[in-house]
Every structure is written in structure tokens, then in C-alpha cells.
Amino acid sequence: MPEKKSLRTEYGKTLVELGKKHDDLIVLDADLAKSTKTELFKKEFPERFFDMGISEADMIATASGFSSVGLKPFCSSFAMFLTGRVYDQIRNSVAYPHWNVKMVSTHAGISVGEDGASHQCNEDIALMRVLPGMTLLCPSDAFMTAHLTKKLYEYESYAYMRLPRNDLDVLYSENDSFEIGKSVVHKIGRDITIIACGAMVSIAKSTLLRFQSLGIDAGLIDMYSIKPLDAESLAQALNKSKALIIAEEHSVIGGLGSAVAQFSSERRPLPIAFIGIEDVFGESGFPDSLFLKYNLTEEAILKKGKMLYDKF
Amino acid sequence: MKKDFLIQRSNECRKEILKMVYNASSGHIGGAFSAIDIMVYLYFEKMNFSKNNFTDINRDRFILSKGHASAALYSCLAFKEIISFEELSGFRKIDRMLQGHPSRKTTPGVETSTGSLGQGLSFANGCALGLKIKNINSKTYCMVGDGEINEGQFWEALMTSARYRLENLRVILDYNHLQIDGKIEEIKNPSPSRERFESFGFYVIEINGHNFDEIEKAFTEADLIKRMPVFIIAHTTKGKGVSFMENNVDFHGTPPKKDEFERAMKELENA
Ligand SMILES: Cc1ncc(C[n+]2csc(CCOP(=O)(O)OP(=O)(O)O)c2C)c(N)n1
Ligand SMILES: [Mg+2]
């Protein structure tokens, strides 16, 4: 079994690391600091940490005010409350006036588990992606999270990054580097390339050998930068593969799949299959059982892959 | 205080607002007229904010949370020589800088974009708190509408102002008793009383928002308050300055017709 690591803990640790170097880093939370791990920053820098209480709208627009005086605020809460609840504040108090506010959510997607559908946000990518100028990241492992957190600090505009509650397989190492607008090309498949983000990357990775044993040459791109997409690696996949599978822990509507389909449709239309939450709410359960029930599995990817392959 | 000058400046601003809205055939006169006297006092008497320093970190800041009163803000920025009077004719028009609601990215001197009501005080808190962290001794002023405070976020933000004891913040309530669908008392009735804001941890001052002596007294008193944010309840009249617009909910967001424009202009010229 590969080692697993917590992305949100890595996020919290990286905030501390950044805080040591940069006086202008400010962290805000909305009574979930223990879960989002911003409490690590709070312990180290109480004077630069603001617990805004259970008032996410107030948190977002206050962060804009911080940005207006030259500070660099990071806001955190669960994906549900950091996007859906405050869509208007992000649109009108952050994006439209163009303030440098970073929003980093945890507990994104159905892997929230036992808390149930009220807390399982499978729509945040769709909500954030549509905002003009929004940058949107969905890392797949802890090292990538640390690296992208640093990139976000340096990045001079607003951005959203989503992290899961659960630990994920370690896929990369400390020495790997990740840029906004890039991706990790594990392999371009001659038959099929899977384009995945977040928790689905390691699941997709495990299908590659299984595809091979079926005589299907499959590849994988870790498309952690959902907006902007990595046009270069996508173009490679579009030119060399015969079909794509998109895999994301998010609704099949409006997420990475929609973004890639739109891109492909203009550049080079290919058959595309989508793995994600089908237009439904989740429910309570263990994360693994939920992934099984809602078809976020190797089997689901293999099944869609065979269907595509049969039509070649 | 140059009271006569301020009275005259308010009158000039009201004329510019009237022209802007008439010319655009859209915009909000009522709430601009109720707010303009306090805004004129702040921009032309009180605030450290000029064409030479309006991007400096240590300027004072005015945040118009009730963004639909944008014409009032633009008239002040024009007299401040931060935007040109020529621009006022482009209010709400395509390819021009004066958006229907204040837009930070298009208009110099606008602190942040507003228009979606209820968000400005949170922004102002962020400014005030950020300035405190940076040891910068300037003030943040934020004006909200009495209908706007139906929004929950406003009350969230009040708690934030008090929690962080933002003595460098002044919230001004434009208490004109009207919102779009009618009297505030008949809609959600936010009862913006002294006691209510005191209980939220503010030092409260009540004034007639059209009387420069009272305005000056309030903002001077506010400067003496320590470790507490200040809330100024400004009793105002929606449409103030033009008899047939006063307390008339029809002039919230409906532009005047030609004869109404002429009658209003005449009243303002004779004021
Ligand atoms: C969130 C939001 N909801 C609705 C509106 C539409 N709207 C514009 S002005 C207004 C009434 C505002 O009343 P008030 O705050 O009393 O303003 P004033 O009387 O000072 O003009 C409404 C409902 C809006 N701009 N923002
Ligand atoms: Mg009103």
C-alpha cells in the first residue's frame, strides 16, 4: 500500500512556513480552524490569524479589505461554505474589484463521508470556474498541496484551491515542482488518456496497468490546474489519444470534465467519457463506500474505457 | 468648517447627480440626495483624501456600501478633480468609466466595487483592521442604507467591528426610512435604534444628516472615542433638496421625466 498523507495538514504547515518569511500573510477562518488546519498558523501567529466566526460572507469581504491595504489574506472553510454560501461575496467583493484574496477549502467532494450531503460539496469547481479571472486548483497529493500553497502566496490575484478531508496517496516528492496552469503528464495513452484531479488521480493511476492487460494503451494527466487548464498537455492528449476519460470527485456538470470537453470540442473533438457525481446529492457513509456507490472507482474507469475502446 | 462652502458644494453635487441620472435615463437620485451632505462633509472637509494622495496607503477611505448612490460618489470625485466633469456625462454608458454601481477597476478614487448590498462594512472592517496591523493612523468611513441593513452580513460585520475594537472606523447609517418596496418599518423593520447599535458594542451618535453643524460635531466627537467603533445614525430625507422627490419612494430608482428634471433643476438653482 502506498503511503498516505493529509493535504490539509500540509496546507496548514505551509502557511506557517510562509508566515515565518512574510509579515503580510494573514489567515482567516470561520470557526473551522481545527479542521482546515489553519489552527497551525493560529498557534504560531495569533496576531495575524482572524477567526471570523460562523460568518463566511463577512470573512470573504473582510479579506478583500485586508487586500486593499496591501496584506495577503488566505481564507479557509469547508468547500460547501467557502463557495456556495458566499458566491456573491466572492464574485462582487473579490473577483469584480480584483482583490488578491486566496480561498482554500477543505472537505471538498463526497469523501466528506459521514456528515452527509449537506456538507458534501460536489459543485464548488463549477461555481468557481465560471467566475471571470478565477484561478482554480485541485491538488492530488500532500507535496503538491504544499508547493501550490506557496505558488498561491506569490500569485498576485484571487484564486481558489480545493482540498479533501481524507488523506491521499503520496504521488510526488518534495523536489517536484508545480506551476499554476500546468499539469503532470504521467503518460499520454495511444488509445485513451485519463485526465483526473484530486482524489481521482491515484485511482486513475491504478487503472493504467489493468488497461494494459486488456490490450488498451492508457495514459494519465494530473490536471491539478483546472483553470487555467494546461493547454499544452491537453493538446498532446488530443493529438495522440483516440479518446479521453475525465475523472473528478465533483459533479459531472460544470467541473474538470466540462472544461476539458469545451477545450476538446474547439481544438480536436474526441470521444470523452465522464467519471464524477451524476446530477445527485450524496449521503452519509464511509468515504470508501461512497466512492464505490457513486462510481468513483477503478472499475468505473475501466468500464468506461472498454466502452470507448469497443467503438474505435 | 467652511459651512457656506459645504452647503454650496452639496447643492452643486445635487445638480450634477440630477443631470447624470436624467442624462442616463437611469440611476438612483433619492438615496444619493439623502447621502450627499455627509459625503460632501467627508470629502471636502474631513478626510485626508485628494487628487494627490488617493492611492497612498495613509489616505482616509470612504466606502459607499449602498453602491446604488454611485452618482453621489462620482459628483464628489469630480469636484475632487480625480475624475473629469466630462466623465459625468458618460454615467451608465457603454465604453465609459462610470459604471451604474461603483467599480474599483474602472474608476479612480473608488475604494472597492459595491452594489450587491450588505458587503461594504465587511470590506471596511478589513481596511480598518489591516491599517491597525500596519500601524497606519488613517480612518475608514462606511455608509450603509437603512434598507441595506436587512442583509445578515451587515450584522455579522458589526460584530467584527466591535470584536476588534475598530476605533479607526465610522459607520454611517443613511436613515431615510425608505427602501425600494416601501417604508423600512413596513418591510423587515430593522429598527435601527441607538440602543441596538450600542448593544452591538458601538459608540453611537445621532444626528440630522443634512445639518453641517451636527455632522461636524459628530465626526469631531468620533475622533475622541477610544477602543470602540463609532456608529453615526444620520436621520435623513430620501430625495432631500427637491420638494417633490422628498420622501417619495418613486424617486428611488426611476429617472425624472423632462418636466420633472426642469422643475428639480429650478428648485436646486433657487436653493
Ligand atoms: C443584495 C442586493 N439585493 C437587492 C438589491 C437591489 N436594491 C438596490 S437599492 C435597494 C434598496 C436599498 O434601500 P436603502 O438601503 O434604504 O437605500 P437608500 O434608501 O439609501 O437608497 C435594493 C433592494 C441590491 N442592490 N443588492
Ligand atoms: Mg433607505
Coordinates of C-alpha atoms and ligand atoms in Angstrom, one line a residue:
Chain A
M1 CA 0.0 0.0 0.0
P2 CA 1.3 3.4 -0.9
E3 CA 1.9 5.9 1.9
K4 CA -1.0 8.4 2.5
K5 CA -0.7 11.9 3.7
S6 CA -3.1 14.7 4.7
L7 CA -3.4 17.6 2.2
R8 CA -5.0 19.9 4.7
T9 CA -2.3 19.4 7.3
E10 CA 0.3 20.2 4.6
Y11 CA -1.7 23.3 3.8
G12 CA -1.6 24.4 7.4
K13 CA 2.1 23.6 7.8
T14 CA 2.9 25.5 4.6
L15 CA 1.0 28.6 5.9
V16 CA 3.3 28.5 9.0
E17 CA 6.3 28.2 6.8
L18 CA 5.2 31.2 4.7
G19 CA 4.2 33.2 7.8
K20 CA 7.8 33.0 9.0
K21 CA 9.1 34.6 5.9
H22 CA 6.3 37.0 5.1
D23 CA 4.8 39.5 7.5
D24 CA 2.0 40.4 5.1
L25 CA 0.4 36.9 5.2
I26 CA -3.0 37.0 7.0
V27 CA -5.1 33.9 7.6
L28 CA -8.9 33.9 8.2
D29 CA -11.2 31.1 9.1
A30 CA -14.8 30.7 10.0
D31 CA -14.8 28.5 13.1
L32 CA -13.3 25.5 11.4
A33 CA -9.6 26.2 12.0
K34 CA -9.2 22.8 13.7
S35 CA -10.5 21.0 10.6
T36 CA -9.0 23.2 7.9
K37 CA -5.7 23.1 9.8
T38 CA -5.3 26.9 9.8
E39 CA -5.0 26.4 13.5
L40 CA -1.4 25.6 12.9
F41 CA -0.9 29.2 11.7
K42 CA -3.1 30.5 14.6
K43 CA -0.8 28.9 17.1
E44 CA 2.3 30.4 15.6
F45 CA 1.0 33.8 14.6
P46 CA -2.1 34.6 16.7
E47 CA -1.8 38.3 15.8
R48 CA -2.2 37.6 12.1
F49 CA -4.9 35.0 12.4
F50 CA -8.6 36.1 12.5
D51 CA -11.3 33.7 13.4
M52 CA -14.3 35.5 11.9
G53 CA -16.8 33.1 13.5
I54 CA -19.5 31.3 11.6
S55 CA -19.9 34.2 9.1
E56 CA -18.3 33.2 5.9
A57 CA -19.8 36.2 3.9
D58 CA -18.2 38.6 6.4
M59 CA -14.9 36.6 6.2
I60 CA -14.6 36.9 2.4
A61 CA -15.4 40.6 2.2
T62 CA -13.2 41.4 5.2
A63 CA -10.3 39.6 3.4
S64 CA -10.9 42.0 0.5
G65 CA -10.4 44.9 2.8
F66 CA -7.1 43.4 4.0
S67 CA -6.0 43.0 0.5
S68 CA -6.8 46.6 -0.2
V69 CA -4.2 47.8 2.3
G70 CA -1.6 45.5 0.8
L71 CA -1.9 42.4 3.0
K72 CA -2.2 38.9 1.6
P73 CA -5.2 37.1 3.1
F74 CA -5.9 33.4 2.9
C75 CA -9.5 32.3 3.8
S76 CA -10.4 28.8 4.7
S77 CA -13.6 26.8 5.5
F78 CA -15.2 23.7 4.1
A79 CA -15.8 23.8 0.4
M80 CA -19.6 23.9 0.9
F81 CA -19.4 27.1 3.0
L82 CA -16.4 28.7 1.2
T83 CA -18.1 28.7 -2.2
G84 CA -21.8 28.1 -2.3
R85 CA -22.7 30.2 0.7
V86 CA -20.6 33.1 -0.4
Y87 CA -20.8 33.0 -4.2
D88 CA -22.0 36.6 -4.3
Q89 CA -19.2 37.8 -1.9
I90 CA -16.5 36.1 -4.0
R91 CA -18.0 37.4 -7.2
N92 CA -18.7 41.0 -6.1
S93 CA -16.3 41.7 -3.3
V94 CA -13.3 39.7 -4.5
A95 CA -13.3 39.0 -8.3
Y96 CA -15.0 42.0 -9.7
P97 CA -12.9 44.6 -7.8
H98 CA -10.0 42.3 -8.3
W99 CA -8.6 41.8 -4.8
N100 CA -5.8 39.5 -4.1
V101 CA -7.7 37.0 -1.8
K102 CA -6.9 33.3 -1.7
M103 CA -9.6 30.9 -0.8
V104 CA -8.5 27.4 0.2
S105 CA -11.3 25.0 1.1
T106 CA -11.1 21.6 2.7
H107 CA -13.7 18.8 2.9
A108 CA -14.5 19.2 -0.8
G109 CA -16.4 16.5 -2.6
I110 CA -18.3 13.4 -1.4
S111 CA -15.3 12.0 0.6
V112 CA -16.5 14.2 3.5
G113 CA -18.4 11.0 4.3
E114 CA -20.5 10.6 7.4
D115 CA -21.6 14.3 7.6
G116 CA -23.7 13.7 4.6
A117 CA -25.0 15.7 1.6
S118 CA -25.3 19.0 3.4
H119 CA -21.5 19.0 3.7
Q120 CA -20.5 17.2 0.6
C121 CA -19.8 19.9 -2.0
N122 CA -19.7 18.5 -5.4
E123 CA -20.4 21.8 -7.1
D124 CA -17.6 24.1 -6.0
I125 CA -15.5 23.7 -9.1
A126 CA -18.5 24.6 -11.3
L127 CA -19.2 27.6 -9.1
M128 CA -15.7 29.0 -9.1
R129 CA -14.8 28.1 -12.6
V130 CA -17.4 30.3 -14.1
L131 CA -16.2 33.5 -12.3
P132 CA -14.2 35.8 -14.7
G133 CA -10.5 35.5 -14.0
M134 CA -10.7 32.9 -11.3
T135 CA -7.8 30.6 -10.8
L136 CA -8.8 27.1 -9.6
L137 CA -6.5 24.4 -8.3
C138 CA -7.3 20.9 -7.1
P139 CA -4.1 19.1 -5.9
S140 CA -3.8 15.3 -5.8
D141 CA -1.3 14.9 -3.0
A142 CA 0.3 16.5 0.0
F143 CA 3.6 17.6 -1.6
M144 CA 1.7 19.2 -4.4
T145 CA -0.5 21.0 -1.9
A146 CA 2.5 22.4 -0.1
H147 CA 4.0 23.5 -3.3
L148 CA 0.8 25.1 -4.7
T149 CA 0.1 26.9 -1.4
K150 CA 3.5 28.7 -1.9
K151 CA 2.7 29.4 -5.5
L152 CA -0.6 30.9 -4.4
Y153 CA 1.1 33.2 -1.9
E154 CA 3.3 34.5 -4.7
Y155 CA 0.4 34.8 -7.2
E156 CA -0.9 38.3 -7.3
S157 CA -4.6 37.7 -8.0
Y158 CA -7.6 35.9 -6.5
A159 CA -7.7 32.1 -6.6
Y160 CA -9.5 29.1 -5.2
M161 CA -7.9 25.8 -4.1
R162 CA -9.9 22.7 -3.0
L163 CA -8.7 20.0 -0.7
P164 CA -10.3 16.8 0.5
R165 CA -10.9 15.8 4.1
N166 CA -9.2 12.5 3.7
D167 CA -5.5 11.6 3.4
L168 CA -4.5 10.8 -0.2
D169 CA -1.8 8.5 -1.6
V170 CA 1.6 10.2 -1.9
L171 CA 2.3 10.6 -5.6
Y172 CA 5.1 13.1 -5.7
S173 CA 8.0 14.2 -3.7
E174 CA 9.3 17.3 -2.1
N175 CA 11.6 18.0 -5.1
D176 CA 8.8 18.0 -7.6
S177 CA 7.5 21.4 -8.6
F178 CA 4.1 22.5 -9.8
E179 CA 3.1 25.7 -11.6
I180 CA -0.3 27.3 -11.9
G181 CA -1.6 26.5 -15.4
K182 CA 0.5 23.3 -15.7
S183 CA -0.2 19.7 -15.2
V184 CA 1.7 16.4 -14.5
V185 CA 1.8 14.2 -17.6
H186 CA 2.2 10.7 -16.2
K187 CA 1.8 9.2 -19.7
I188 CA -0.1 10.0 -22.9
G189 CA -2.0 6.9 -23.9
R190 CA -2.1 5.8 -27.6
D191 CA -5.7 4.7 -27.0
I192 CA -7.0 6.6 -24.1
T193 CA -5.7 9.3 -21.8
I194 CA -7.4 9.8 -18.4
I195 CA -7.5 13.4 -17.2
A196 CA -8.0 13.5 -13.5
C197 CA -7.7 15.8 -10.5
G198 CA -7.7 15.5 -6.7
A199 CA -8.5 12.1 -5.2
M200 CA -9.2 10.6 -8.6
V201 CA -5.6 10.8 -9.7
S202 CA -4.3 7.9 -7.7
I203 CA -7.4 5.8 -8.5
A204 CA -6.9 6.5 -12.2
K205 CA -3.2 5.7 -11.9
S206 CA -4.0 2.3 -10.6
T207 CA -6.0 1.5 -13.8
L208 CA -3.1 2.0 -16.2
L209 CA -1.7 -1.5 -15.7
R210 CA -5.1 -3.0 -15.7
F211 CA -5.9 -1.3 -19.0
Q212 CA -2.6 -2.6 -20.4
S213 CA -3.6 -6.2 -19.5
L214 CA -6.7 -5.6 -21.6
G215 CA -4.6 -4.6 -24.5
I216 CA -5.6 -0.9 -24.1
D217 CA -2.8 1.7 -24.0
A218 CA -4.0 4.2 -21.5
G219 CA -2.3 7.3 -20.1
L220 CA -2.9 9.8 -17.3
I221 CA -2.6 13.6 -16.9
D222 CA -2.9 15.0 -13.4
M223 CA -4.8 18.2 -14.3
Y224 CA -4.5 19.9 -10.9
S225 CA -4.8 23.4 -12.5
I226 CA -8.4 23.3 -13.6
K227 CA -8.4 27.0 -14.5
P228 CA -6.3 27.8 -16.4
L229 CA -6.0 24.4 -17.9
D230 CA -2.7 23.2 -19.2
A231 CA -3.4 23.7 -23.0
E232 CA 0.0 22.1 -23.9
S233 CA -0.5 18.7 -22.3
L234 CA -4.2 18.6 -23.3
A235 CA -3.1 19.2 -26.9
Q236 CA -0.7 16.3 -26.6
A237 CA -3.5 14.1 -25.4
L238 CA -5.9 15.3 -28.1
N239 CA -3.4 14.7 -30.8
K240 CA -2.1 11.3 -29.7
S241 CA -5.0 9.6 -28.0
K242 CA -8.3 8.3 -29.5
A243 CA -10.5 9.1 -26.6
L244 CA -10.4 10.7 -23.1
I245 CA -11.8 9.8 -19.8
I246 CA -12.2 12.6 -17.2
A247 CA -12.2 11.6 -13.6
E248 CA -13.1 14.0 -10.8
E249 CA -14.6 13.9 -7.3
H250 CA -17.2 16.5 -8.3
S251 CA -20.4 16.7 -10.3
V252 CA -20.0 15.7 -13.9
I253 CA -21.7 19.0 -14.6
G254 CA -19.5 22.1 -14.8
G255 CA -16.3 20.7 -13.4
L256 CA -13.0 19.5 -15.0
G257 CA -14.9 17.3 -17.4
S258 CA -16.9 20.3 -18.8
A259 CA -13.7 22.3 -19.1
V260 CA -11.8 19.7 -21.0
A261 CA -14.8 18.8 -23.2
Q262 CA -15.1 22.5 -24.1
F263 CA -11.4 22.7 -24.9
S264 CA -11.5 19.5 -27.0
S265 CA -14.6 20.4 -28.8
E266 CA -12.9 23.5 -30.2
R267 CA -9.5 22.0 -30.8
R268 CA -10.0 18.4 -31.8
P269 CA -13.2 16.7 -30.9
L270 CA -12.6 13.3 -29.3
P271 CA -15.0 10.9 -27.7
I272 CA -14.9 11.7 -23.9
A273 CA -16.4 9.7 -21.0
F274 CA -17.0 11.3 -17.7
I275 CA -16.4 9.9 -14.2
G276 CA -17.9 12.0 -11.4
I277 CA -21.0 12.5 -9.3
E278 CA -24.1 12.2 -11.6
D279 CA -26.6 15.0 -11.0
V280 CA -27.4 13.8 -7.5
F281 CA -26.8 14.6 -3.9
G282 CA -24.6 12.4 -1.8
E283 CA -25.5 10.7 1.5
S284 CA -23.8 9.7 4.8
G285 CA -21.4 6.8 4.8
F286 CA -17.8 5.9 4.9
P287 CA -15.8 7.6 2.2
D288 CA -14.7 4.4 0.6
S289 CA -18.3 3.0 0.5
L290 CA -19.5 6.3 -1.1
F291 CA -16.8 6.2 -3.7
L292 CA -18.0 2.7 -4.5
K293 CA -21.6 3.5 -4.6
Y294 CA -21.1 6.7 -6.7
N295 CA -18.8 5.1 -9.2
L296 CA -15.6 6.9 -8.3
T297 CA -13.6 3.7 -8.7
E298 CA -11.0 1.9 -10.9
E299 CA -13.8 -0.4 -12.1
A300 CA -15.9 2.5 -13.2
I301 CA -13.0 4.0 -15.2
L302 CA -12.2 0.6 -16.7
K303 CA -15.8 0.1 -17.7
K304 CA -16.0 3.4 -19.5
G305 CA -12.6 2.8 -21.1
K306 CA -13.7 -0.5 -22.5
M307 CA -16.8 1.1 -23.9
L308 CA -14.8 3.8 -25.6
Y309 CA -12.3 1.2 -26.9
D310 CA -15.0 -1.0 -28.4
K311 CA -16.2 1.9 -30.5
F312 CA -12.7 2.6 -32.0
Chain B
M1 CA -15.6 74.4 8.9
K2 CA -16.4 76.4 5.8
K3 CA -20.1 75.8 6.2
D4 CA -21.3 78.1 3.4
F5 CA -18.9 76.4 1.1
L6 CA -20.1 73.0 2.0
I7 CA -23.8 74.0 1.6
Q8 CA -22.9 75.3 -1.8
R9 CA -20.9 72.2 -2.7
S10 CA -23.8 69.9 -1.7
N11 CA -26.1 72.0 -3.9
E12 CA -23.6 71.7 -6.8
C13 CA -23.3 68.0 -6.3
R14 CA -27.1 67.5 -6.2
K15 CA -27.3 69.3 -9.6
E16 CA -24.6 67.0 -11.1
I17 CA -26.4 64.0 -9.7
L18 CA -29.7 65.1 -11.2
K19 CA -28.0 65.7 -14.6
M20 CA -26.3 62.4 -14.5
V21 CA -29.4 60.4 -13.8
Y22 CA -31.5 62.4 -16.3
N23 CA -28.9 62.1 -19.0
A24 CA -28.5 58.3 -18.4
S25 CA -32.3 57.9 -18.1
S26 CA -31.4 55.6 -15.2
G27 CA -29.9 55.7 -11.8
H28 CA -30.8 56.4 -8.2
I29 CA -31.5 60.0 -7.1
G30 CA -33.3 59.5 -3.8
G31 CA -30.6 57.7 -1.9
A32 CA -27.9 59.9 -3.5
F33 CA -29.7 63.1 -2.2
S34 CA -30.1 61.7 1.3
A35 CA -26.4 60.8 1.5
I36 CA -24.7 63.7 -0.3
D37 CA -24.5 66.2 2.6
I38 CA -22.5 63.8 4.8
M39 CA -20.4 62.7 1.8
V40 CA -19.6 66.4 1.0
Y41 CA -18.6 67.0 4.6
L42 CA -16.3 63.9 4.5
Y43 CA -14.8 64.6 1.0
F44 CA -14.4 68.4 1.3
E45 CA -13.8 69.0 5.0
K46 CA -12.9 65.9 6.9
M47 CA -11.0 63.3 5.0
N48 CA -7.3 63.2 4.1
F49 CA -8.2 62.3 0.5
S50 CA -7.2 64.3 -2.5
K51 CA -6.2 64.0 -6.2
N52 CA -2.6 63.9 -4.9
N53 CA -2.9 61.1 -2.4
F54 CA -5.9 59.0 -3.3
T55 CA -3.8 55.9 -3.8
D56 CA -1.5 56.5 -0.9
I57 CA -1.7 53.9 1.9
N58 CA -2.3 56.5 4.5
R59 CA -5.3 58.2 3.0
D60 CA -8.6 58.2 4.7
R61 CA -11.2 55.9 3.0
F62 CA -14.8 56.3 2.2
I63 CA -16.7 53.1 1.3
L64 CA -20.1 53.6 -0.2
S65 CA -21.7 50.3 0.8
K66 CA -25.1 51.4 -0.6
G67 CA -23.5 51.4 -4.0
H68 CA -26.6 52.5 -5.9
A69 CA -25.9 56.0 -4.7
S70 CA -23.0 56.0 -7.1
A71 CA -23.9 59.3 -8.7
A72 CA -23.3 61.0 -5.3
L73 CA -19.8 59.4 -5.2
Y74 CA -19.0 60.4 -8.8
S75 CA -20.1 64.0 -8.2
C76 CA -17.7 64.2 -5.2
L77 CA -14.8 62.6 -7.2
A78 CA -15.4 65.2 -10.0
F79 CA -15.2 68.1 -7.6
K80 CA -12.2 66.5 -6.1
E81 CA -10.6 66.6 -9.7
I82 CA -10.0 62.8 -9.5
I83 CA -12.3 62.3 -12.5
S84 CA -13.3 64.9 -15.0
F85 CA -16.7 66.6 -15.3
E86 CA -16.7 65.4 -18.8
E87 CA -16.9 61.8 -17.5
L88 CA -20.1 62.5 -15.6
S89 CA -21.9 62.7 -19.0
G90 CA -20.9 59.0 -19.5
F91 CA -22.6 57.8 -16.4
R92 CA -24.0 54.3 -17.0
K93 CA -23.0 54.4 -20.7
I94 CA -21.0 51.8 -22.7
D95 CA -17.3 52.3 -23.1
R96 CA -17.2 54.9 -20.3
M97 CA -15.7 54.6 -16.8
L98 CA -18.7 55.4 -14.6
Q99 CA -20.5 52.2 -14.1
G100 CA -24.0 52.0 -12.7
H101 CA -22.6 50.9 -9.4
P102 CA -19.1 51.9 -8.2
S103 CA -16.4 49.8 -9.8
R104 CA -12.9 49.9 -8.5
K105 CA -11.3 48.6 -11.6
T106 CA -12.7 51.3 -13.9
T107 CA -13.0 54.4 -11.8
P108 CA -10.1 56.1 -10.0
G109 CA -10.9 57.1 -6.4
V110 CA -13.4 54.3 -5.9
E111 CA -12.2 52.2 -3.0
T112 CA -13.9 49.0 -3.9
S113 CA -16.8 47.8 -6.0
T114 CA -20.2 47.8 -4.3
G115 CA -23.8 47.4 -5.4
S116 CA -24.6 44.0 -4.1
L117 CA -25.9 45.3 -0.8
G118 CA -24.6 44.3 2.6
Q119 CA -21.0 43.7 1.9
G120 CA -19.3 47.1 2.3
L121 CA -19.0 47.1 6.1
S122 CA -17.0 43.8 6.0
F123 CA -14.7 45.4 3.5
A124 CA -14.4 48.5 5.6
N125 CA -13.5 46.3 8.6
G126 CA -10.8 44.7 6.6
C127 CA -9.4 48.1 5.7
A128 CA -9.6 49.4 9.3
L129 CA -8.1 46.2 10.8
G130 CA -5.4 46.0 8.2
L131 CA -4.4 49.6 8.8
K132 CA -4.3 48.9 12.5
I133 CA -2.0 46.0 11.9
K134 CA 0.2 48.2 9.8
N135 CA 0.2 51.0 12.4
I136 CA -1.2 53.4 9.9
N137 CA -3.3 56.0 11.6
S138 CA -5.9 56.8 9.0
K139 CA -9.7 56.5 9.2
T140 CA -12.2 54.3 7.3
Y141 CA -15.7 55.6 6.8
C142 CA -18.5 53.3 5.6
M143 CA -22.0 54.4 4.6
V144 CA -24.9 51.9 4.7
G145 CA -28.6 52.3 3.8
D146 CA -31.4 51.6 6.2
G147 CA -32.9 49.0 3.7
E148 CA -29.5 47.6 3.1
I149 CA -29.2 46.5 6.7
N150 CA -31.9 43.9 6.1
E151 CA -28.9 41.9 4.9
G152 CA -27.5 39.5 7.5
Q153 CA -23.9 40.1 6.5
F154 CA -24.2 43.7 7.8
W155 CA -24.9 42.3 11.3
E156 CA -22.0 39.8 11.0
A157 CA -19.8 42.7 10.1
L158 CA -21.0 44.8 13.1
M159 CA -19.8 42.0 15.4
T160 CA -16.4 42.1 13.7
S161 CA -16.0 45.9 14.1
A162 CA -16.8 45.6 17.8
R163 CA -14.7 42.4 18.4
Y164 CA -11.6 44.1 17.1
R165 CA -12.4 47.5 18.7
L166 CA -12.0 49.3 15.4
E167 CA -11.8 52.9 16.8
N168 CA -10.5 53.9 13.3
L169 CA -13.9 53.0 11.8
R170 CA -17.0 55.1 11.5
V171 CA -20.2 53.5 10.2
I172 CA -22.8 56.0 8.9
L173 CA -26.4 54.9 8.6
D174 CA -28.4 56.8 6.0
Y175 CA -31.7 56.6 7.9
N176 CA -34.1 57.8 5.3
H177 CA -36.9 55.3 6.1
L178 CA -37.4 54.1 2.6
Q179 CA -36.2 51.1 0.6
I180 CA -37.5 50.0 -2.8
D181 CA -40.8 48.4 -1.9
G182 CA -41.8 51.0 0.6
K183 CA -41.2 52.0 4.2
I184 CA -38.4 50.1 6.0
E185 CA -40.8 49.8 9.0
E186 CA -43.4 48.0 6.9
I187 CA -40.9 45.6 5.2
K188 CA -38.4 44.0 7.6
N189 CA -38.3 46.8 10.1
P190 CA -34.6 46.6 11.2
S191 CA -35.3 49.2 14.0
P192 CA -32.0 50.9 13.7
S193 CA -32.1 52.5 17.2
R194 CA -29.3 53.9 19.3
E195 CA -29.8 51.0 21.8
R196 CA -29.5 48.4 19.1
F197 CA -26.1 49.6 17.9
E198 CA -24.9 50.3 21.4
S199 CA -25.7 46.7 22.3
F200 CA -23.5 45.6 19.4
G201 CA -20.6 47.4 21.0
F202 CA -20.6 50.7 19.2
Y203 CA -20.3 54.3 20.4
V204 CA -23.5 55.8 18.9
I205 CA -24.1 59.4 17.8
E206 CA -27.4 60.5 16.4
I207 CA -27.6 63.5 14.0
N208 CA -29.6 65.2 11.4
G209 CA -27.7 64.1 8.3
H210 CA -28.4 67.3 6.5
N211 CA -27.2 69.7 9.1
F212 CA -23.5 70.5 8.8
D213 CA -23.1 71.7 12.3
E214 CA -24.4 68.4 13.6
I215 CA -22.4 66.5 11.1
E216 CA -19.2 68.3 12.1
K217 CA -19.9 67.8 15.8
A218 CA -20.5 64.1 15.3
F219 CA -17.3 63.4 13.4
T220 CA -15.3 65.5 15.8
E221 CA -16.7 63.7 18.7
A222 CA -16.0 60.4 17.0
D223 CA -12.3 61.2 16.9
L224 CA -12.1 61.3 20.7
I225 CA -13.5 57.8 21.1
K226 CA -11.0 55.1 22.1
R227 CA -11.2 51.3 21.7
M228 CA -14.7 51.3 20.2
P229 CA -16.0 51.7 16.7
V230 CA -18.4 54.6 16.1
F231 CA -21.8 54.4 14.6
I232 CA -23.5 57.5 13.3
I233 CA -27.2 57.3 12.9
A234 CA -27.9 60.0 10.4
H235 CA -31.6 61.0 10.2
T236 CA -32.1 61.9 6.6
T237 CA -34.7 62.5 4.0
K238 CA -34.8 60.5 0.8
G239 CA -34.7 62.8 -2.2
K240 CA -33.6 65.7 0.1
G241 CA -33.4 69.1 -1.8
V242 CA -36.1 68.7 -4.3
S243 CA -39.6 69.1 -2.8
F244 CA -41.5 66.6 -4.9
M245 CA -38.8 64.0 -4.6
E246 CA -38.6 64.1 -0.8
N247 CA -39.9 61.1 1.0
N248 CA -41.2 59.8 -2.4
V249 CA -40.3 56.2 -3.0
D250 CA -40.9 56.6 -6.7
F251 CA -37.6 58.5 -7.0
H252 CA -35.6 55.7 -5.5
G253 CA -34.5 54.3 -8.9
T254 CA -36.8 56.0 -11.5
P255 CA -35.2 58.8 -13.5
P256 CA -37.1 62.1 -13.7
K257 CA -39.0 62.9 -16.8
K258 CA -38.2 66.1 -18.8
D259 CA -40.5 68.4 -16.9
E260 CA -39.6 66.8 -13.5
F261 CA -35.9 67.4 -14.4
E262 CA -36.5 71.0 -15.2
R263 CA -38.6 71.7 -12.1
A264 CA -36.0 69.9 -10.0
M265 CA -33.2 71.9 -11.5
K266 CA -35.0 75.2 -11.0
E267 CA -35.5 74.3 -7.3
L268 CA -31.9 73.5 -6.9
E269 CA -30.8 76.7 -8.6
N270 CA -33.0 78.8 -6.4
A271 CA -32.0 77.0 -3.2
Ligands
LIG1 C1 -28.1 42.1 -2.4 C2 -28.9 43.1 -3.1 N1 -30.3 42.9 -3.1 C3 -31.1 43.8 -3.8 C4 -30.6 44.9 -4.4 C5 -31.5 45.8 -5.1 N2 -31.6 47.1 -4.4 C6 -30.9 48.2 -4.8 S1 -31.2 49.5 -3.8 C7 -32.2 48.7 -2.9 C8 -32.9 49.3 -1.7 C9 -31.9 49.9 -0.8 O1 -32.5 50.6 0.2 P1 -31.7 51.5 1.2 O2 -30.5 50.7 1.7 O3 -32.6 52.1 2.2 O4 -31.1 52.6 0.2 P2 -31.5 54.2 0.1 O5 -32.8 54.3 0.7 O6 -30.4 54.9 0.9 O7 -31.4 54.4 -1.3 C10 -32.4 47.4 -3.3 C11 -33.3 46.4 -2.7 C12 -29.2 45.1 -4.3 N3 -28.6 46.1 -4.9 N4 -28.4 44.2 -3.7
MG2 MG -33.3 53.9 2.7

